[in-house]
């Protein structure tokens, strides 16, 4: 029970200015940015140091108080929003915002959980290095949130998911103890890999307060092309050729349907179709090289060859950084412009990369059969087998009536995903949104292992309860 | 208690021909290859399918029978050898030796635990792809052992440790249940990362029976150079330059002291010093490129520049594959030739890459002070901050008297490693050899987390007891 006395004890840990009780002050922490989840809490705590987080968890442990950790509040599955009951305390990590160290010689950076992704990228750049994680929300999402959700983004094809970018962690456990796991090592085989348990656990096993992340060489040249292809299979063939081409690394490979270009050019005055004729599908490909101009020659050769063989119908290679940005804008505006097209039922799925065309072949007719006239928009990270299959409502249909079909459509899509050995949440996580779906897609042995680990690390169930499991 | 009746029940699971009780038949499973550990067991079981492994663990669970899983028996820390008590059953995974699938389009391969690393490499090559894990023992070590020990090797600098190469696992749990985690996905955020718990757990949390591993493009060109440098700091400077050079990827970067070249050329008639004059230190560098001839130009430029600035004293670039192999032979024969130089006290340490020169500066005088006349041989994977600091005995000293100083020397070296934030087991694991050292180097919070996870996944403690923890 959150008595006034107990709330006062929590507030005393961080000091009154950082213990928010006024609804207006709390508002930014309690509404998910798309307004899909709204939570309630008697207390938003903004600790300023790991010791304060530890003290909060210690008191929570002693009193059985449930705690919801939060980073930049940009999550898409409601994992960062407390329930409507008002029985949980929210702990915002945003004041833990120091870049503790940047070590270009060791290619590592120590960052606290509340550092925004963009600030982390900038800190690496200032030291002449690259922190490659890149997402649409990088201006406001935080490293702690990226780690807790194992964020993906547009550079996974070359650098991996957030999990692959973390060497060490500092974590406050459910009982308030601090695990000091800030290692800077490329190799360490002294026992179990605890770090990966906390990465992607959405704050249900511990509260990540800092991390050691990997840095990389900055590419000397980045070349971007916008390519028209007849179908997803052709896009996949182009991916294989681009990866096999010498001279550069494929650092992004995004698939877009024609409808994406139509939606963006319709609603974003700054965007234009880079190609003269319409094409059924498009690929946004980026090749990077540590050699100056290294990727351009390779990409030109790949595209010329693919054009000749009908894999590619047309292509534009960005001649300037501004042009490259205009190509990227077509991809980045996609989530935003969909709002202007009415309700959108969303999926964040992955399948083995080579099965993406088969997945689309199976899923699109099922979706279109369920709600005739609906407008599927399958786009995303083809190189990772990860598609955001958003489906806009039929023109003129009642939005609420359309959105009421969401669960049914999700179930149909997820059935196909599961049949193909895929994932129903490739990069956004489970949170509240997909919690009920887990038992349907997970091996019961795996679920029971997850539950056993949760019970071991958080025996009272006070860490972000009702999320994931 | 391993009664005759119980042993018969275990034997019946795999059939008499695969239940070894004769000491001569058991011998290859019970002696570690350097004869450092010898174990006893009433029964060596050689299951031929995951269901048989599951049945063995189910019976072990019901009867509280301890089980030691074993792969190729090439481990260096005794993790694969039963204790001398004879109270444990040994389960060899070598008959689970099918390459279940190779999928070059998805860049994945499904391999069972008993497949040797070399066969896995060959299966990938036959499909035109690369499985990059590479170790001295690759002819006999198995994928299951590689995974259970999170093996490192000579290509970690470019491709990561074994952990980084695994997408999915099949694991038999302590109670005989099978976790079917054979995923082929590049992205999957549906719950806790269980896979990484079993990787590197040395068979103490479950028995790995199969894995989905990542494949890569085969480089079109690989260029190898043998480089003389004045000191480890110069080697590190060369590493930074080689990584920053365009046109290729540094796929190996091995440090050798002068003594290594002397030992190998003294005892291996096939080996010669590739350089005209002696140098205090050497680097074996390999640069790979997806472009034909891509790395050579880059490497030549880097070396020419480094020569001019005194970072490099002399260098030989291999003009043929045979010459490249002769460079590699100097590195690969190192473990073997040390035997001819008497007793060797070994360390497998890592520190942050940039601290390697400082580590050597601190550790070498301490070692030489402890046993005057001893001959340190610090070699290994500089690019990963991982050195095998083996120390050969003084010429003429009694071997047993020298080896008796092992613990003392280990303690002195490990104290320096710990002071520098390093690891006392960078790639070989803990097993029996370093089990007693863990409490001295691990944060008590981390140790208690490890123990809690062990108790959760193996509550009876029947999986490889007395190893790691």
GROMACS .gro file of N, CA and C in nm, chain B residues 309-383:
model
  225
  778UNK      N    1   5.774   0.611  -3.998
  778UNK     CA    2   5.761   0.675  -3.867
  778UNK      C    3   5.819   0.593  -3.753
  779UNK      N    4   5.887   0.483  -3.786
  779UNK     CA    5   5.953   0.405  -3.683
  779UNK      C    6   5.860   0.317  -3.601
  780UNK      N    7   5.734   0.311  -3.638
  780UNK     CA    8   5.641   0.221  -3.570
  780UNK      C    9   5.673   0.078  -3.608
  781UNK      N   10   5.709   0.060  -3.733
  781UNK     CA   11   5.746  -0.071  -3.786
  781UNK      C   12   5.893  -0.069  -3.822
  782UNK      N   13   5.965  -0.177  -3.787
  782UNK     CA   14   6.109  -0.183  -3.819
  782UNK      C   15   6.135  -0.256  -3.951
  783UNK      N   16   6.055  -0.360  -3.974
  783UNK     CA   17   6.069  -0.436  -4.099
  783UNK      C   18   5.941  -0.516  -4.116
  784UNK      N   19   5.911  -0.556  -4.238
  784UNK     CA   20   5.789  -0.632  -4.261
  784UNK      C   21   5.802  -0.717  -4.386
  785UNK      N   22   5.738  -0.834  -4.383
  785UNK     CA   23   5.730  -0.919  -4.501
  785UNK      C   24   5.584  -0.944  -4.531
  786UNK      N   25   5.544  -0.914  -4.654
  786UNK     CA   26   5.406  -0.944  -4.696
  786UNK      C   27   5.411  -1.075  -4.772
  787UNK      N   28   5.323  -1.167  -4.734
  787UNK     CA   29   5.325  -1.300  -4.798
  787UNK      C   30   5.292  -1.286  -4.946
  788UNK      N   31   5.379  -1.345  -5.031
  788UNK     CA   32   5.360  -1.336  -5.175
  788UNK      C   33   5.278  -1.453  -5.227
  789UNK      N   34   5.258  -1.553  -5.141
  789UNK     CA   35   5.183  -1.672  -5.183
  789UNK      C   36   5.109  -1.727  -5.063
  790UNK      N   37   5.015  -1.816  -5.089
  790UNK     CA   38   4.944  -1.878  -4.979
  790UNK      C   39   5.041  -1.961  -4.893
  791UNK      N   40   5.137  -2.024  -4.960
  791UNK     CA   41   5.235  -2.105  -4.887
  791UNK      C   42   5.314  -2.017  -4.789
  792UNK      N   43   5.349  -1.899  -4.836
  792UNK     CA   44   5.425  -1.810  -4.748
  792UNK      C   45   5.338  -1.762  -4.631
  793UNK      N   46   5.213  -1.731  -4.661
  793UNK     CA   47   5.121  -1.692  -4.554
  793UNK      C   48   5.112  -1.804  -4.450
  794UNK      N   49   5.102  -1.927  -4.499
  794UNK     CA   50   5.094  -2.041  -4.406
  794UNK      C   51   5.221  -2.053  -4.322
  795UNK      N   52   5.336  -2.022  -4.382
  795UNK     CA   53   5.461  -2.031  -4.305
  795UNK      C   54   5.464  -1.924  -4.196
  796UNK      N   55   5.405  -1.807  -4.224
  796UNK     CA   56   5.394  -1.704  -4.118
  796UNK      C   57   5.304  -1.757  -4.005
  797UNK      N   58   5.190  -1.812  -4.045
  797UNK     CA   59   5.095  -1.863  -3.946
  797UNK      C   60   5.154  -1.976  -3.863
  798UNK      N   61   5.241  -2.054  -3.928
  798UNK     CA   62   5.302  -2.168  -3.857
  798UNK      C   63   5.382  -2.121  -3.735
  799UNK      N   64   5.444  -2.006  -3.748
  799UNK     CA   65   5.521  -1.950  -3.636
  799UNK      C   66   5.428  -1.927  -3.516
  800UNK      N   67   5.305  -1.890  -3.545
  800UNK     CA   68   5.208  -1.866  -3.438
  800UNK      C   69   5.149  -1.997  -3.387
  801UNK      N   70   5.118  -2.085  -3.482
  801UNK     CA   71   5.044  -2.205  -3.444
  801UNK      C   72   5.129  -2.311  -3.374
  802UNK      N   73   5.258  -2.312  -3.400
  802UNK     CA   74   5.346  -2.412  -3.338
  802UNK      C   75   5.384  -2.373  -3.195
  803UNK      N   76   5.347  -2.252  -3.156
  803UNK     CA   77   5.396  -2.198  -3.030
  803UNK      C   78   5.364  -2.284  -2.908
  804UNK      N   79   5.239  -2.332  -2.901
  804UNK     CA   80   5.202  -2.413  -2.785
  804UNK      C   81   5.284  -2.541  -2.782
  805UNK      N   82   5.300  -2.599  -2.900
  805UNK     CA   83   5.370  -2.727  -2.908
  805UNK      C   84   5.518  -2.716  -2.871
  806UNK      N   85   5.587  -2.618  -2.930
  806UNK     CA   86   5.732  -2.611  -2.909
  806UNK      C   87   5.768  -2.577  -2.765
  807UNK      N   88   5.676  -2.514  -2.693
  807UNK     CA   89   5.707  -2.481  -2.554
  807UNK      C   90   5.736  -2.603  -2.469
  808UNK      N   91   5.676  -2.716  -2.508
  808UNK     CA   92   5.700  -2.840  -2.433
  808UNK      C   93   5.848  -2.876  -2.428
  809UNK      N   94   5.918  -2.841  -2.538
  809UNK     CA   95   6.061  -2.876  -2.544
  809UNK      C   96   6.147  -2.783  -2.458
  810UNK      N   97   6.084  -2.681  -2.403
  810UNK     CA   98   6.160  -2.586  -2.323
  810UNK      C   99   6.133  -2.605  -2.173
  811UNK      N  100   6.075  -2.721  -2.139
  811UNK     CA  101   6.050  -2.751  -1.998
  811UNK      C  102   5.914  -2.705  -1.952
  812UNK      N  103   5.900  -2.688  -1.822
  812UNK     CA  104   5.772  -2.651  -1.764
  812UNK      C  105   5.726  -2.513  -1.808
  813UNK      N  106   5.594  -2.497  -1.820
  813UNK     CA  107   5.538  -2.369  -1.861
  813UNK      C  108   5.420  -2.333  -1.771
  814UNK      N  109   5.428  -2.218  -1.709
  814UNK     CA  110   5.317  -2.169  -1.626
  814UNK      C  111   5.234  -2.076  -1.714
  815UNK      N  112   5.103  -2.104  -1.722
  815UNK     CA  113   5.023  -2.038  -1.826
  815UNK      C  114   4.921  -1.939  -1.770
  816UNK      N  115   4.890  -1.840  -1.850
  816UNK     CA  116   4.785  -1.743  -1.819
  816UNK      C  117   4.707  -1.714  -1.947
  817UNK      N  118   4.579  -1.690  -1.931
  817UNK     CA  119   4.493  -1.658  -2.046
  817UNK      C  120   4.414  -1.534  -2.005
  818UNK      N  121   4.475  -1.421  -2.025
  818UNK     CA  122   4.418  -1.298  -1.967
  818UNK      C  123   4.371  -1.201  -2.075
  819UNK      N  124   4.285  -1.110  -2.037
  819UNK     CA  125   4.254  -0.997  -2.124
  819UNK      C  126   4.247  -0.870  -2.041
  820UNK      N  127   4.278  -0.760  -2.107
  820UNK     CA  128   4.261  -0.626  -2.050
  820UNK      C  129   4.203  -0.540  -2.162
  821UNK      N  130   4.153  -0.420  -2.129
  821UNK     CA  131   4.113  -0.330  -2.238
  821UNK      C  132   4.228  -0.318  -2.337
  822UNK      N  133   4.197  -0.321  -2.466
  822UNK     CA  134   4.301  -0.330  -2.569
  822UNK      C  135   4.412  -0.228  -2.548
  823UNK      N  136   4.374  -0.105  -2.518
  823UNK     CA  137   4.478  -0.001  -2.509
  823UNK      C  138   4.570  -0.019  -2.387
  824UNK      N  139   4.530  -0.106  -2.293
  824UNK     CA  140   4.613  -0.126  -2.173
  824UNK      C  141   4.710  -0.243  -2.186
  825UNK      N  142   4.713  -0.310  -2.300
  825UNK     CA  143   4.805  -0.423  -2.316
  825UNK      C  144   4.950  -0.384  -2.291
  826UNK      N  145   5.000  -0.274  -2.350
  826UNK     CA  146   5.140  -0.237  -2.322
  826UNK      C  147   5.164  -0.210  -2.172
  827UNK      N  148   5.070  -0.142  -2.107
  827UNK     CA  149   5.084  -0.114  -1.964
  827UNK      C  150   5.084  -0.245  -1.884
  828UNK      N  151   4.995  -0.336  -1.922
  828UNK     CA  152   4.991  -0.465  -1.854
  828UNK      C  153   5.128  -0.535  -1.862
  829UNK      N  154   5.185  -0.538  -1.982
  829UNK     CA  155   5.314  -0.606  -1.999
  829UNK      C  156   5.423  -0.535  -1.919
  830UNK      N  157   5.419  -0.405  -1.921
  830UNK     CA  158   5.516  -0.325  -1.847
  830UNK      C  159   5.512  -0.357  -1.697
  831UNK      N  160   5.390  -0.380  -1.648
  831UNK     CA  161   5.376  -0.411  -1.506
  831UNK      C  162   5.405  -0.558  -1.478
  832UNK      N  163   5.357  -0.648  -1.564
  832UNK     CA  164   5.359  -0.791  -1.531
  832UNK      C  165   5.498  -0.854  -1.552
  833UNK      N  166   5.568  -0.816  -1.659
  833UNK     CA  167   5.693  -0.886  -1.690
  833UNK      C  168   5.797  -0.874  -1.579
  834UNK      N  169   5.821  -0.755  -1.524
  834UNK     CA  170   5.920  -0.748  -1.414
  834UNK      C  171   5.877  -0.829  -1.291
  835UNK      N  172   5.747  -0.830  -1.263
  835UNK     CA  173   5.699  -0.908  -1.148
  835UNK      C  174   5.727  -1.057  -1.169
  836UNK      N  175   5.695  -1.104  -1.289
  836UNK     CA  176   5.717  -1.246  -1.321
  836UNK      C  177   5.866  -1.279  -1.312
  837UNK      N  178   5.947  -1.195  -1.374
  837UNK     CA  179   6.090  -1.223  -1.378
  837UNK      C  180   6.153  -1.210  -1.239
  838UNK      N  181   6.092  -1.128  -1.155
  838UNK     CA  182   6.139  -1.117  -1.018
  838UNK      C  183   6.105  -1.240  -0.935
  839UNK      N  184   5.991  -1.299  -0.964
  839UNK     CA  185   5.946  -1.415  -0.886
  839UNK      C  186   6.036  -1.535  -0.906
  840UNK      N  187   6.067  -1.566  -1.031
  840UNK     CA  188   6.153  -1.680  -1.062
  840UNK      C  189   6.263  -1.629  -1.156
  841UNK      N  190   6.372  -1.582  -1.101
  841UNK     CA  191   6.478  -1.526  -1.187
  841UNK      C  192   6.521  -1.627  -1.295
  842UNK      N  193   6.535  -1.575  -1.416
  842UNK     CA  194   6.577  -1.662  -1.526
  842UNK      C  195   6.460  -1.724  -1.602
  843UNK      N  196   6.338  -1.710  -1.551
  843UNK     CA  197   6.224  -1.766  -1.625
  843UNK      C  198   6.206  -1.690  -1.755
  844UNK      N  199   6.136  -1.752  -1.848
  844UNK     CA  200   6.131  -1.695  -1.983
  844UNK      C  201   5.987  -1.668  -2.028
  845UNK      N  202   5.938  -1.549  -2.000
  845UNK     CA  203   5.799  -1.516  -2.038
  845UNK      C  204   5.779  -1.515  -2.189
  846UNK      N  205   5.664  -1.562  -2.230
  846UNK     CA  206   5.632  -1.570  -2.372
  846UNK      C  207   5.491  -1.514  -2.391
  847UNK      N  208   5.479  -1.382  -2.385
  847UNK     CA  209   5.344  -1.323  -2.397
  847UNK      C  210   5.306  -1.311  -2.544
  848UNK      N  211   5.210  -1.392  -2.586
  848UNK     CA  212   5.168  -1.387  -2.726
  848UNK      C  213   5.016  -1.392  -2.730
  849UNK      N  214   4.963  -1.361  -2.847
  849UNK     CA  215   4.819  -1.379  -2.861
  849UNK      C  216   4.749  -1.270  -2.936
  850UNK      N  217   4.621  -1.256  -2.901
  850UNK     CA  218   4.527  -1.179  -2.982
  850UNK      C  219   4.525  -1.034  -2.937
  851UNK      N  220   4.626  -0.958  -2.980
  851UNK     CA  221   4.636  -0.820  -2.936
  851UNK      C  222   4.510  -0.741  -2.969
  852UNK      N  223   4.452  -0.769  -3.084
  852UNK     CA  224   4.333  -0.697  -3.126
  852UNK      C  225   4.215  -0.714  -3.032
   0.00000   0.00000   0.00000
